[in-house]
Structure formats: C-alpha cells, structure tokens
Coordinates of C-alpha atoms in Angstrom, one line a residue:
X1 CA -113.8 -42.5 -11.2
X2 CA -111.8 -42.1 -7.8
X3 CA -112.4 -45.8 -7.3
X4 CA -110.8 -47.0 -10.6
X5 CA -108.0 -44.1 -9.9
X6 CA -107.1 -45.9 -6.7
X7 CA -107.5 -49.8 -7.9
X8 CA -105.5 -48.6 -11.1
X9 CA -102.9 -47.5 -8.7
X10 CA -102.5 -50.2 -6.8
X11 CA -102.1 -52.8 -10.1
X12 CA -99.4 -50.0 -10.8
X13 CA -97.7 -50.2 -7.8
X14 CA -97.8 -54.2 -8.0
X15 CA -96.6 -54.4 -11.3
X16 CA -93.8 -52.3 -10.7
X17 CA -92.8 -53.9 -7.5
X18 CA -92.6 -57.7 -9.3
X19 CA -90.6 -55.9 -12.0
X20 CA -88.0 -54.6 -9.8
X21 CA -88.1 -58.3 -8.0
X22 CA -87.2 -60.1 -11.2
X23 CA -84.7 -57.7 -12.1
X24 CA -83.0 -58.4 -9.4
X25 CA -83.4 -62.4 -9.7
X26 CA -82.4 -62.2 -13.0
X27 CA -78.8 -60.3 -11.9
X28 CA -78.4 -62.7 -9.3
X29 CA -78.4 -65.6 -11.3
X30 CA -76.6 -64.4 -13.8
X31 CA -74.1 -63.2 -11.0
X32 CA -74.3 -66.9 -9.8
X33 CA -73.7 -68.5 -13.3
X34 CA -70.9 -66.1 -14.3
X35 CA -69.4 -67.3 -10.4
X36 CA -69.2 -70.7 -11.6
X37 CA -68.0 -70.0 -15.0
X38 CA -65.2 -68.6 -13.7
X39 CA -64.6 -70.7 -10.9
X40 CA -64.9 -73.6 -13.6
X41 CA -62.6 -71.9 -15.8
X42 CA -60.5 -71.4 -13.2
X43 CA -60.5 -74.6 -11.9
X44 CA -59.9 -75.8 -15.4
X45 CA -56.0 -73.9 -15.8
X46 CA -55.0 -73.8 -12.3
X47 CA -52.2 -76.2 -11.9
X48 CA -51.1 -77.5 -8.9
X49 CA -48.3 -80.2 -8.0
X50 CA -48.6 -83.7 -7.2
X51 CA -46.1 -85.3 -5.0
X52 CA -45.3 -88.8 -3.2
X53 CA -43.9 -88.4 0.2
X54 CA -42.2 -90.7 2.9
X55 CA -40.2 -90.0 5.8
X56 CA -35.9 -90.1 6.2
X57 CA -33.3 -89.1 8.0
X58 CA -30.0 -87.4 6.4
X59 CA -27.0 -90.1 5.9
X60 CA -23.6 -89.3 5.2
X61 CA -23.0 -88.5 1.6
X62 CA -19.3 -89.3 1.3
X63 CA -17.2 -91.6 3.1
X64 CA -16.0 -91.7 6.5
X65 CA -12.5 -90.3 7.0
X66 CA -10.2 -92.3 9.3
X67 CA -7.4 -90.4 11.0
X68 CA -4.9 -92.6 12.0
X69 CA -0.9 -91.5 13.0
X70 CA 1.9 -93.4 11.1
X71 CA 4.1 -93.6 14.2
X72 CA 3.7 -94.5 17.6
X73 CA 3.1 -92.1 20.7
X74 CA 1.6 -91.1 23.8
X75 CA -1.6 -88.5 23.6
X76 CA -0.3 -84.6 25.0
X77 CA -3.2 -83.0 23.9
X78 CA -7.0 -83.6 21.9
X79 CA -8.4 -80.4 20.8
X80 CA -11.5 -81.7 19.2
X81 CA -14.6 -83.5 20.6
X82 CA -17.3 -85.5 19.0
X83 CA -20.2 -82.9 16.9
X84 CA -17.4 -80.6 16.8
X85 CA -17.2 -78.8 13.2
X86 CA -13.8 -78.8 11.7
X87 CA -12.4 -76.8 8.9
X88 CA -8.9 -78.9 6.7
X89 CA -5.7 -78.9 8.7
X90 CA -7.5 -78.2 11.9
X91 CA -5.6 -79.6 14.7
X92 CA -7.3 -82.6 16.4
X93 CA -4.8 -84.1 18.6
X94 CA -1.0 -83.8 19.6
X95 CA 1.0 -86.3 20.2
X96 CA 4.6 -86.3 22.6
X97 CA 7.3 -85.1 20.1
X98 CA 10.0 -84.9 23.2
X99 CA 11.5 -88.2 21.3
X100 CA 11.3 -86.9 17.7
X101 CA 12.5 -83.6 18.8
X102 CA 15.3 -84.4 20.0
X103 CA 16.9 -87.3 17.1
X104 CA 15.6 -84.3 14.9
X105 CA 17.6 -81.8 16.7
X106 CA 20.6 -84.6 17.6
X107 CA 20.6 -84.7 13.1
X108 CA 20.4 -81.3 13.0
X109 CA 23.6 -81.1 14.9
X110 CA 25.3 -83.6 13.6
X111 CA 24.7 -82.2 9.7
X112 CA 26.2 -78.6 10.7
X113 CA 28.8 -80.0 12.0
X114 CA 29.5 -81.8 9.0
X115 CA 28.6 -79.1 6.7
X116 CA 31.3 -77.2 8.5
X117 CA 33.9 -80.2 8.3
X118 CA 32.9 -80.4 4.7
X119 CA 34.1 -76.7 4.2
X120 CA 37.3 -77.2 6.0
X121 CA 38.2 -80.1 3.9
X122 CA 37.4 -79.0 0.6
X123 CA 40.1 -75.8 1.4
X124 CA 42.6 -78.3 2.6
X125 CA 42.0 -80.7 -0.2
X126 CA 42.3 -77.4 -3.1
X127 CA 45.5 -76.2 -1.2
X128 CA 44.0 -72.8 0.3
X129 CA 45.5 -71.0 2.9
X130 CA 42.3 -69.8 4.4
X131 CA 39.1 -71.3 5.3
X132 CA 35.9 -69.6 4.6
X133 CA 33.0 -71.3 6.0
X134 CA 29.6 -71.2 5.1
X135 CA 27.8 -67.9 6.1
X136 CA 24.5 -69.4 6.8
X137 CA 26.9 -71.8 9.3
X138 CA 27.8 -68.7 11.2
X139 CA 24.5 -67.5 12.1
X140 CA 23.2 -71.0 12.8
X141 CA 26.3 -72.6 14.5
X142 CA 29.0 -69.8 15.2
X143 CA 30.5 -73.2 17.9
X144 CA 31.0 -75.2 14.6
X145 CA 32.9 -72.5 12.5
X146 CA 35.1 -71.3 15.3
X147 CA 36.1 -75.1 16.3
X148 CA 36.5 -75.6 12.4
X149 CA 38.5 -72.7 11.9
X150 CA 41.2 -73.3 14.8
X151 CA 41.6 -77.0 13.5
X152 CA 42.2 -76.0 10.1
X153 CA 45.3 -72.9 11.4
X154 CA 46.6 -76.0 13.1
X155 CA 46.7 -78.5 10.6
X156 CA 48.2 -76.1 8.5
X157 CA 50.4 -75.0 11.0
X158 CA 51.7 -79.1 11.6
X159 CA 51.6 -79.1 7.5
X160 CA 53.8 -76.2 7.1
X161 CA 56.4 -77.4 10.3
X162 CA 56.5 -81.0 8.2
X163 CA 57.4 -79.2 4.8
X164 CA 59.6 -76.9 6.9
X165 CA 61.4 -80.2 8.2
X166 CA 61.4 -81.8 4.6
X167 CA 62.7 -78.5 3.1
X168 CA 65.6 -78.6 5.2
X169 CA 66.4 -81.7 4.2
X170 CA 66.5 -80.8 0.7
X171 CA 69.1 -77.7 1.2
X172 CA 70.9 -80.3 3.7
X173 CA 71.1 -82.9 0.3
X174 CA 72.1 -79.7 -2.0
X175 CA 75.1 -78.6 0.1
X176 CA 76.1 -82.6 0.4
X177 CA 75.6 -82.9 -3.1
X178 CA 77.6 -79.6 -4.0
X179 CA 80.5 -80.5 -1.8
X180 CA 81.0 -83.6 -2.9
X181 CA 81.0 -82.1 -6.6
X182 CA 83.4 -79.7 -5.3
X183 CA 85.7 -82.1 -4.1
X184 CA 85.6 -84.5 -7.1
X185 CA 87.1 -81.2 -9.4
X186 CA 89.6 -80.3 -7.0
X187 CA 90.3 -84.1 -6.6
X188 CA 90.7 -84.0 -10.4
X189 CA 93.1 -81.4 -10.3
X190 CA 95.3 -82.3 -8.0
X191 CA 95.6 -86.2 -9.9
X192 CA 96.3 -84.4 -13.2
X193 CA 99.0 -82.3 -11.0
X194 CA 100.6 -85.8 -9.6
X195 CA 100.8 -87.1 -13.0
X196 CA 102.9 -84.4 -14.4
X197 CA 105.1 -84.4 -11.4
X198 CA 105.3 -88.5 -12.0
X199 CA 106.3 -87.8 -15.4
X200 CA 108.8 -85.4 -14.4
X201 CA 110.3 -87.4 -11.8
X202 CA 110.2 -90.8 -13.0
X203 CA 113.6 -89.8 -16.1
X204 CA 115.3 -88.3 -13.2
X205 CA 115.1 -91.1 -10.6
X206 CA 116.7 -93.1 -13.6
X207 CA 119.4 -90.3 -14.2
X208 CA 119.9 -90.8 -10.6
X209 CA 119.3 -86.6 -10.0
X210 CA 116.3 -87.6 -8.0
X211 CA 115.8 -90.1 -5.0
X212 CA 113.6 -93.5 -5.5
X213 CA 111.7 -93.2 -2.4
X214 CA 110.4 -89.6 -3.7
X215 CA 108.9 -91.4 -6.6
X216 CA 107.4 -93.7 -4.3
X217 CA 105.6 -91.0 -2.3
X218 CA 104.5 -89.1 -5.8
X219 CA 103.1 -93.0 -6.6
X220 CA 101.6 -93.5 -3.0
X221 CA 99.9 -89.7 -3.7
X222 CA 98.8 -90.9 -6.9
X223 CA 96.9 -93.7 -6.1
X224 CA 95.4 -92.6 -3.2
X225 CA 94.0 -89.3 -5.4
X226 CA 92.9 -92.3 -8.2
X227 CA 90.9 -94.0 -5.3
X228 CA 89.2 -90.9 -3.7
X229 CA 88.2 -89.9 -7.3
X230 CA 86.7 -93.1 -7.9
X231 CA 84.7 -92.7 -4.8
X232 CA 83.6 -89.1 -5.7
X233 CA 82.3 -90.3 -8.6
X234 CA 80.1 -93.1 -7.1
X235 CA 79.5 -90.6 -4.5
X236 CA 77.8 -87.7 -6.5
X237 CA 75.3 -89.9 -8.1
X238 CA 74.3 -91.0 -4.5
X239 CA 74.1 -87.9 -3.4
X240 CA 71.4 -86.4 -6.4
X241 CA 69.4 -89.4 -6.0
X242 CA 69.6 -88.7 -2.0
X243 CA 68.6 -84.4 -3.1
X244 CA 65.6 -85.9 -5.1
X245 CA 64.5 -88.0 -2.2
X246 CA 64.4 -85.3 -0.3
X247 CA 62.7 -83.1 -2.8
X248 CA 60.1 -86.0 -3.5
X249 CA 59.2 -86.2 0.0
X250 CA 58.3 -82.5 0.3
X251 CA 55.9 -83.3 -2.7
X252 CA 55.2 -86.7 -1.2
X253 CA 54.0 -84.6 2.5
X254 CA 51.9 -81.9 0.7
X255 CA 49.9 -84.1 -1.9
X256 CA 50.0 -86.7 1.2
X257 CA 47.7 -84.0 3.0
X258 CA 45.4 -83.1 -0.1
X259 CA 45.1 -86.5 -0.9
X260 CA 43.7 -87.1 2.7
X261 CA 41.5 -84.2 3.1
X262 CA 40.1 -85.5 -0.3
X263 CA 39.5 -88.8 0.7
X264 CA 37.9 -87.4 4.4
X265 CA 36.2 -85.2 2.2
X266 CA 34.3 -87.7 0.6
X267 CA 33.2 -89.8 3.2
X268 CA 32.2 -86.6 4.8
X269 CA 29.8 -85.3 1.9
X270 CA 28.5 -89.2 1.9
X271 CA 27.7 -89.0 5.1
X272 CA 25.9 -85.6 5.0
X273 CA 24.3 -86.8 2.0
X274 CA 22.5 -89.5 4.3
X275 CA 21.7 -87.5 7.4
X276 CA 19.9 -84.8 4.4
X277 CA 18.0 -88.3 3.5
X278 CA 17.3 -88.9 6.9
X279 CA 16.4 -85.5 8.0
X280 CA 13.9 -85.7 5.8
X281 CA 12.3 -88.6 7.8
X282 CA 13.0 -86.9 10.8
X283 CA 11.1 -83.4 9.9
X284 CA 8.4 -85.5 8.8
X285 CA 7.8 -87.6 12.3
X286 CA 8.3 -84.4 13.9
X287 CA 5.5 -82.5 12.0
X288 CA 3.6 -85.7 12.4
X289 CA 3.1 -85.4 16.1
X290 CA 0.7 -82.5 15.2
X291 CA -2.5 -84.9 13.7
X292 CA -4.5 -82.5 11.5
X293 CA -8.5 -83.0 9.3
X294 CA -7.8 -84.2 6.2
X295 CA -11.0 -82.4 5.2
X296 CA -14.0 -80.3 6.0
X297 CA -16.2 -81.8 8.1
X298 CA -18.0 -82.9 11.6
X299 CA -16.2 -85.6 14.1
X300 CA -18.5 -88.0 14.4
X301 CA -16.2 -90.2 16.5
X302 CA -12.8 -89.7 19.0
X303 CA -11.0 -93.0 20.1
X304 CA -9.0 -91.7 22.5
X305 CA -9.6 -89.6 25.2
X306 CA -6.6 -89.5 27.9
X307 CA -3.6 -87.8 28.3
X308 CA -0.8 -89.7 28.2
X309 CA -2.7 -92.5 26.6
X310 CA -0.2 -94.8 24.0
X311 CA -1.2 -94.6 20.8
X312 CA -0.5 -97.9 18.5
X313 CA 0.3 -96.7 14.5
X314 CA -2.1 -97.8 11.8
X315 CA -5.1 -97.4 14.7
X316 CA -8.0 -94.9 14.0
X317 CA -7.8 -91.8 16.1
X318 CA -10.9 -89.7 15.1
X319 CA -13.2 -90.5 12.2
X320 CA -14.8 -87.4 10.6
X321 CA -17.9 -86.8 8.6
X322 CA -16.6 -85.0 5.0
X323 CA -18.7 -82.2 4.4
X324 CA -19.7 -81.6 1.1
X325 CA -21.5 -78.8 -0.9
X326 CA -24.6 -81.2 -0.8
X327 CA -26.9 -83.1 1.9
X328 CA -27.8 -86.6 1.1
X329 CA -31.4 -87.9 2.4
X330 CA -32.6 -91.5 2.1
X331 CA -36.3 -92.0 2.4
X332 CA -38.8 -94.8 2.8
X333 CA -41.7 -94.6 -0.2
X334 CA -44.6 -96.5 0.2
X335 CA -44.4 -99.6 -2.8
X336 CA -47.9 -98.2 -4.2
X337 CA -46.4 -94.9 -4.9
X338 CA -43.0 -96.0 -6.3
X339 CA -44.2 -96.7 -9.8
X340 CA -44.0 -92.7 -10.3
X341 CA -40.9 -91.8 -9.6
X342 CA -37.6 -91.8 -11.3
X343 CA -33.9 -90.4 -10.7
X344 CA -33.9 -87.0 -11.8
X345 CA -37.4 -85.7 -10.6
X346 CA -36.9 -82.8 -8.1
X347 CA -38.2 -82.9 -4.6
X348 CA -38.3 -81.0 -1.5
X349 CA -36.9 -82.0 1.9
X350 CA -38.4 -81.2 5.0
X351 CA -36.5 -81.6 8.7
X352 CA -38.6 -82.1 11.2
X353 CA -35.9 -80.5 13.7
X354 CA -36.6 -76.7 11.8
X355 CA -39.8 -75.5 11.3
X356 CA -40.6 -75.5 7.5
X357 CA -43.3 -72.8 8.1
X358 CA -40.6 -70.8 9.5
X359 CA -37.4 -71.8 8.0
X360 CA -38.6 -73.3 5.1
X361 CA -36.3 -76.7 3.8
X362 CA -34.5 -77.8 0.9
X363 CA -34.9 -78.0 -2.6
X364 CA -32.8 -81.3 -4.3
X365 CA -33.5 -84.5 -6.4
X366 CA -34.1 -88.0 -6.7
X367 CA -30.6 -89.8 -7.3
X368 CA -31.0 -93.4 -6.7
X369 CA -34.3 -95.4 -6.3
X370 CA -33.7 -98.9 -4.1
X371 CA -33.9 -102.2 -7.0
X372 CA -36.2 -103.6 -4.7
X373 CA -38.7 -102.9 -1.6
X374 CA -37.1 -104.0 2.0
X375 CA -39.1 -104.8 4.9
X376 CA -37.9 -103.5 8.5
X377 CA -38.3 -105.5 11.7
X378 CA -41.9 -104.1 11.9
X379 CA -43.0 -106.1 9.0
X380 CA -44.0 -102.7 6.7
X381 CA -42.3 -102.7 3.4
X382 CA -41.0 -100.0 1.4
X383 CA -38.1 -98.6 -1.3
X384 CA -35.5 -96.9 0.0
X385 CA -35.2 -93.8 -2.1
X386 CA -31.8 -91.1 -2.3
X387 CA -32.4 -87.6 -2.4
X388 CA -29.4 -85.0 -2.6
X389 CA -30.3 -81.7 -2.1
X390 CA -28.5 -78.4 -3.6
X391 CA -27.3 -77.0 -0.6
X392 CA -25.9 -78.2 2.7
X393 CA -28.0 -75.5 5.2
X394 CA -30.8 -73.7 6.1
X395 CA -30.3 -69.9 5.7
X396 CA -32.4 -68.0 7.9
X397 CA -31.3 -64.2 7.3
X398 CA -27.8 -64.2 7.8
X399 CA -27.7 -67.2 9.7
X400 CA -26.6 -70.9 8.6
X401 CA -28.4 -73.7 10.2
X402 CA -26.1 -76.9 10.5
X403 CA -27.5 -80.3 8.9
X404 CA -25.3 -83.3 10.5
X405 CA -26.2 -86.8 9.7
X406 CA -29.4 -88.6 11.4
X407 CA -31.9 -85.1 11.5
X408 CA -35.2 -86.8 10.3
X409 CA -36.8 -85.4 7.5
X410 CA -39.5 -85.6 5.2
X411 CA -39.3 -85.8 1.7
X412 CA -41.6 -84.8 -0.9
X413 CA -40.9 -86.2 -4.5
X414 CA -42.6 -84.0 -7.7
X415 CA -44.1 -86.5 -9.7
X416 CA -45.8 -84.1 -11.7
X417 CA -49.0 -80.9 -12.4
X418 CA -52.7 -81.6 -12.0
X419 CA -55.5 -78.9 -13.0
X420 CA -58.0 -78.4 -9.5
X421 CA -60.6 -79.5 -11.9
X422 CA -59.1 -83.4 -12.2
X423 CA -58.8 -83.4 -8.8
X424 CA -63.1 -82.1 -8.4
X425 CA -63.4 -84.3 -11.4
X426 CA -61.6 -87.4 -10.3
X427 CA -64.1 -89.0 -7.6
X428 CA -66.5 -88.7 -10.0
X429 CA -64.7 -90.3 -12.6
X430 CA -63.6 -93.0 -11.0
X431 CA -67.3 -93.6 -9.6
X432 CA -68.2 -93.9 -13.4
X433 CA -65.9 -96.0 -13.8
X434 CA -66.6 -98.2 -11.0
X435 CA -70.4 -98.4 -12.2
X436 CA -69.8 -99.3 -15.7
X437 CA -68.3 -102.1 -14.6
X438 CA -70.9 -103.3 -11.8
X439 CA -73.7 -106.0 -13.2

C-alpha cells in the first residue's frame, strides 16, 4: 500500500511536470507565430521611399549681372569685395565726380542766373516799374537777384532820362507849333488892316489929299504881310508834322525797349530751356559716379581693384550672382537609374559642407532632365539632372545658413513607395525568376 502510494506519486508528479512543460511550449510558439504574423503584416503596409541619387554642386539659377558705368572715370573708392553679399542699390564702387561736379555746378550757375535774367526781362518787356524776382532765387542765389535788381533801376533809370529827353522835344515842337499859329492870326490881321487902309488911301492919292509915296509904303507893307502869311501857312504844317515826330519818337523809345526786352527775353527762356535739357544729363552723370547692385545678390567677381585706376565705359566693373527665392542644383544620375525619373518628382538635397544629421537639407524638385547622357574627361557617363529647391538656406534656429554657387551636394530624387515586404520579397523573386528561365 505505501509502495503504490509513493510510485503513484511520483507518475503524479511526472505527469504534472510535462504538462506544465507543454503548456509553456505551446505559448511560446504561439507567441512566436503571432511575432511573425505581425511582423509579416507589418511588413506587408509599411511603406518606405525609393529614391535615385547622384552627386552636384549648386549653379547659378539666374543670370550673371554685369555692372558696367556709362561714362568714363578714375576709381576713388570700391566698397565691395568678391563673396561679399549685397542687398539692391548697395554701393559697390565710386567713381571721381570732381569733373561732373563741377559742369553740374558751372549749369547750375549759369540756369539761376538766367532764371533771374528771365525775371528781369519779362517786367521790362510788360512795362512794370518794379521787378520781383523769383523767391526761391533769393534763397538759392541772393548774388543773382541783387545784380538783377540794380540793372533793371538803371535801365529804367536810362529809359526814363531818354523819354525825359524825347518829352522835351515834344513841348519844345508844341510851343514852335503854337507860335507859329499865333503869328499866322496876328499876320492875318494886320493884312486885312493894310487892305482897308489901301482902299482908303488909294481915292485919296488920286484926289491928290494924300501923297503917292505913302501908297507905296502901305503897298510895300502889304506884300511883305502877303509873303510872311504865305510862309506861316507852309510853316504850321511843318511844324505839326515836326510835334508828331517828336511825339512818335517817345512811343518809338518806349516800345523800342519792350520790344528788346521781348526779344532778349526769348532767347533767354531758349536758352534756359536747353541748360534744363542739359541739366538733366548732368544730374545723371553726377549720380552716376556712385555705381550701385542692380539686384540682390553675392559678387562673384571685381575687375578693378586700384585707386585711381581709369575706368573705360561699356567695361564690366563687378559681376554679381542674383539671388533668388530658390537654389538651383545640377546633378550627375547614373544612365541605369534615369529611366525613373521625370520633371516634377520631388527630391531632397543634401550639402556636403552642413551636416544633414544636424542641419538637415533641402526639400525641391526635378526641373529639367539632360536630352542625353554626357561623358566627362574620366570616361563615366551620366545625365545631368536640375533640381530647384524651395528655399535658398538652411535655418538652424534663428540662424540662416548662406548657399553660394559651387557647395557640393547630393541629391536624392523620389521615384516612388515600396512595402518592406517587396524589398524581403524581392531577392527571392527575382531568384525565381532567374531559375525558371535556367535549362
């Protein structure tokens, strides 16, 4: 009885122990197979991307600018150096504006003063008896306007001694003119007098109550009267047309001067008119001493370099790198790879001169794909591919990195999405493959 009790036990104890032993096999393959399942599963919908790569460098994306100066000059000053970044109407170089300066300020001259002689000529061609000058010629010339103003008080001072003169040759005329008028009526008188004392006298002489020579004298009076009458009245006419002469030529000496002025009037404005064209020139050379960046941008190149250095017009000074919103890459893609890309896919750049584990790169996309492979001087062929990417710097925090032409960089085209499981699956496809085919 004890001896069964203890083998009993022992089958017991056995029994039990391979039960818990396949329990646990059984969980762990089940734990195995679920593994797989997932990782299958899993391998099955995770995606990840496929890419073709090749190595670039950044070019420029726009044209070279070409700063050249439209006038000759000597070199004063260069304010920029090659690599330096510029920002538009940045100063780059200055040129010697002694020579411009001065024909600018020579015009500048010249135009006030005619713009004051302009002034004084209009009041002296309109008849005024004061000249106002321009007020902004006062603050900018006070020299002009007081030299203006004392020429016109004497020129109207000469003009009012000339009409003075002319004037008094008029009331001289008048008094000629009313004397002699004065002298033909009393002339007239005294011949109508004579002829009543020749009628008188002419019975009596005959009655012989009056002597013959006193007929002779009244006859003698007579005739001499008749004569200086006949004078008198070829006299006055003379005499008005003299007075009107005179008059005229008062006229004649004040329309004289307006007509004058006028004329010196216009050639004056005429000749404003072309140093205002020619100011214009003038300003411009002057401003043009100053050579400014047509545009944003990095010098890539300065062509001169000394001070004092003549400078030929129509020859480049500095060329400058336009910098745009966007980078532009070119890369070289290997030809068995080029049958998956197209313009339009996106891609990511990489330069090798930042970190792209620490500052990451840039996002862009395929632009231009080359119409056939070149080969370089090392015999390898490839296309030349154009990437332009969506910004123009790296931002690290708050920080811009600057990308300038030549940084090499690789590229990374997205050609598309695989599952993990193609890739797993994709040896031993194409191993099927390969022995389906074999004899």
């Amino acid at each position: 009885m004890g001896t069964w009790s203890h083998d009993a036990f022992a089958d017991a104890r056995l029994t039990a122990r391979s039960s818990r032993v396949g329990g646990v096999s059984h969980v762990l393959l089940w734990s195995v197979a679920a593994f797989f399942a997932i990782a299958l599963y899993w391998a099955s919908q995770a995606e990840v991307v496929e890419a073709t790569s090749g190595m670039g460098k950044v070019i420029p994306s726009g044209q070279v600018k070409r700063v050249q100066s439209l006038d000759p000059g000597i070199l004063q000053e260069r304010k920029v150096n090659q690599g330096d970044v510029v920002t538009r109407d940045d100063v780059l170089l200055k040129l010697d504006q002694t020579q411009f300066l001065s024909n600018f300020r020579e015009n500048t001259s010249r135009m006030q003063a005619l713009e004051g002689r302009v002034a004084r000529l209009l009041a002296e061609a309109t008849g005024q008896e004061s000249f106002t000058p321009p007020s902004d010629l006062i603050e900018r010339n006070p020299g002009i306007v007081a030299n203006e103003t004392a020429l016109f008080k004497r020129r109207q001072h000469t003009l009012k001694n000339n009409l003075s003169i002319r004037q008094q040759q008029v009331t001289q005329r008048q008094a000629e003119l009313e004397e002699l008028k004065e002298s033909r009526t009393q002339l007239g008188r005294q011949l109508k007098l004579t002829q009543r004392e020749l009628k008188i006298t002419r019975p009596m002489v005959k009655q012989g109550v009056m002597s013959e020579v006193e007929l002779l004298r009244l006859d003698r009076e007579h005739s001499k009267i008749t004569g200086d009458l006949a004078q008198l009245r070829h006299a006055v006419p003379r005499a008005a047309s003299a007075l009107e002469e005179a008059r005229s030529k008062v006229d004649e000496a004040q329309l004289g001067f307006r007509s004058q002025a006028q004329e010196d009037l216009n050639e004056a404005r005429n000749e404003l008119s072309r140093l205002q064209e020619a100011m214009t020139g003038l300003k411009d050379r002057v401003v043009r001493t100053t050579i400014r960046a047509p545009v944003d941008g990095t010098v890539i190149r300065v062509h001169v370099n000394t001070v004092g250095q003549v400078i030929q017009s129509g020859v480049t000074l500095v060329e400058i790198m336009p910098q745009e919103d966007s980078l532009m890459v070119e890369a070289r893609i290997d030809p068995k790879d080029i049958a998956f890309l197209h313009p339009g896919q996106r891609a990511m750049v990489k330069l090798t001169a930042y970190d792209f584990s620490i500052y990451g790169g840039l996002e862009g996309e395929l632009t231009h794909i080359s119409a056939d492979a070149i080969t370089d001087e090392n015999g390898q062929t490839a296309y030349l591919v154009q990437v332009r990417t969506h910004e123009k710097f790296i931002q690290k925090g708050d920080k811009k990195l600057p990308i300038i032409p030549g940084m090499v960089a690789s590229v990374d085209v997205i050609t598309g999405k695989k599952t993990i499981l193609d890739y797993l699956l994709k040896p031993i496809l194409k191993a099927r493959d390969n022995a389906l085919r074999e004899r």
